[in-house]
XYZ file of C-alpha atoms in Angstrom:
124
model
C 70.279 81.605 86.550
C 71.218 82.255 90.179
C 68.419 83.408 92.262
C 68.696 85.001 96.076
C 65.096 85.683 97.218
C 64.378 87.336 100.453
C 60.990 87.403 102.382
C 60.180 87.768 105.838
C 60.852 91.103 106.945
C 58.200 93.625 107.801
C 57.501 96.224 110.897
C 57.597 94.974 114.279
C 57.493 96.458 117.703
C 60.894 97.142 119.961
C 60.845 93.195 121.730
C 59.688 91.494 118.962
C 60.812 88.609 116.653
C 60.402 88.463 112.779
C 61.757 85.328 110.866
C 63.639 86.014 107.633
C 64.175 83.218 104.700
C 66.345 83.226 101.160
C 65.491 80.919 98.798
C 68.210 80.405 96.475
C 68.628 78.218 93.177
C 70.300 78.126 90.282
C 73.931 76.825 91.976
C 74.463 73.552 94.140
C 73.058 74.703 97.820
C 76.249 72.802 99.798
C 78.763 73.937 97.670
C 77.976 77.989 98.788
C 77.779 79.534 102.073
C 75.262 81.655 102.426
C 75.508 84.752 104.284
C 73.007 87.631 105.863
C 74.199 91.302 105.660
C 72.189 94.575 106.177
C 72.355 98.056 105.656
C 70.328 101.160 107.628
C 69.813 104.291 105.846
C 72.955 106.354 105.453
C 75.077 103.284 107.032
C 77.543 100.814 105.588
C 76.410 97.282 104.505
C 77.232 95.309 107.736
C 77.624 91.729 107.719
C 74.810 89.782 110.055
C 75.494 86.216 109.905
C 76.728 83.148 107.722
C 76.392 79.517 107.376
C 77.502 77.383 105.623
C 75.050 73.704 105.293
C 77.950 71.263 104.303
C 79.674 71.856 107.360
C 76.887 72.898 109.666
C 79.513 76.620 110.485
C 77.156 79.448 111.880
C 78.911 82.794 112.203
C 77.554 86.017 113.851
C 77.969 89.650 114.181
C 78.759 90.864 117.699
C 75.945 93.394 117.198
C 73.500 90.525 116.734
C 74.887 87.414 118.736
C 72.153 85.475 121.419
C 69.901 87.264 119.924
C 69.585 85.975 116.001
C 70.305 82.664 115.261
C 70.777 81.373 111.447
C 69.905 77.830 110.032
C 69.305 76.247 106.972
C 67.218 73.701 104.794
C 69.038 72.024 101.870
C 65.956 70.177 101.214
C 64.519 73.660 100.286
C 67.909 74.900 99.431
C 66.881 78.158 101.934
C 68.094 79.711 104.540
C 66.395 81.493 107.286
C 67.717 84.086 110.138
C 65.365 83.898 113.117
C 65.774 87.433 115.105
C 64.339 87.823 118.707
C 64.408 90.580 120.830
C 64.625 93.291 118.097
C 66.013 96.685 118.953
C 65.270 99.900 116.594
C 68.763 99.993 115.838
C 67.955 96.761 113.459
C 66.046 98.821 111.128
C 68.043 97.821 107.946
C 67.375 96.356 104.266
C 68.350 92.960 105.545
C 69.816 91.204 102.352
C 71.073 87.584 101.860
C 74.301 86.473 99.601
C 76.149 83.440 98.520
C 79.802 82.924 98.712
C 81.545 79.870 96.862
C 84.837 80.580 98.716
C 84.548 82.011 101.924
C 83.315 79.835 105.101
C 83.346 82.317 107.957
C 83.333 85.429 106.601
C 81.165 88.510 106.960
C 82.671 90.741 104.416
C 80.071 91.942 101.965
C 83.361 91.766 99.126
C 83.281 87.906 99.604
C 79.925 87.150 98.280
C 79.145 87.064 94.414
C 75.367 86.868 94.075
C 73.182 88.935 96.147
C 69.497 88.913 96.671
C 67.161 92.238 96.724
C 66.482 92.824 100.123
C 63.955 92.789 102.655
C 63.063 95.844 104.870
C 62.710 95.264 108.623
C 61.622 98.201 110.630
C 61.789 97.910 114.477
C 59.788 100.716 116.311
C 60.588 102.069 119.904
């Protein structure tokens, strides 16, 4: 059974940093990239960031580039999505997903198993 399992997020002051990790299993870790998408109350899902381990490929959002930064552990077979500087207009679900196909892409269409979500809250 594939599993996406999110943990990390919580509520943190305008400035701030929070790290975020999905654990996955269930599917062979470098044969999936793995991707970070989130979605604020009333908003679109938005795509975040992707990586994919085999290749060592780190994509990012505009909205989020310099100041998150992705990485990943095949040991663990998780990936994490370190965010500094945090601005209210990150409060989102944050939610990771893996895509056999896609490399570079932050579409949320691309990506077959999702996790549940973790809510980050960013106060001003």
């Amino acid at each position: 059974e594939v599993q996406l399992v999110e943990s990390g997020g919580g509520l943190v002051q305008a400035g701030g940093s929070l790290r975020l990790s999905c654990r996955t299993s269930g599917f062979i870790f470098d044969d999936y990239a793995i991707g970070w998408f989130r979605q604020a109350p009333g908003k679109a899902r938005e795509g975040v960031s992707a990586i994919r381990d085999s290749e060592k490929a780190t994509y990012y959002a505009d909205s989020v580039r310099g100041r998150f930064t992705i990485s990943s552990d095949a040991a663990k077979n998780t990936v994490y999505l370190q965010m500094k500087n945090l601005k209210p207009e990150d409060t989102a679900v944050y939610y990771c997903a893996a895509s056999r196909l896609f490399t570079n892409s932050l579409l949320d269409f691309d990506y077959e198993y999702w996790g549940q979500g973790t809510q980050v809250t960013v106060s001003s």
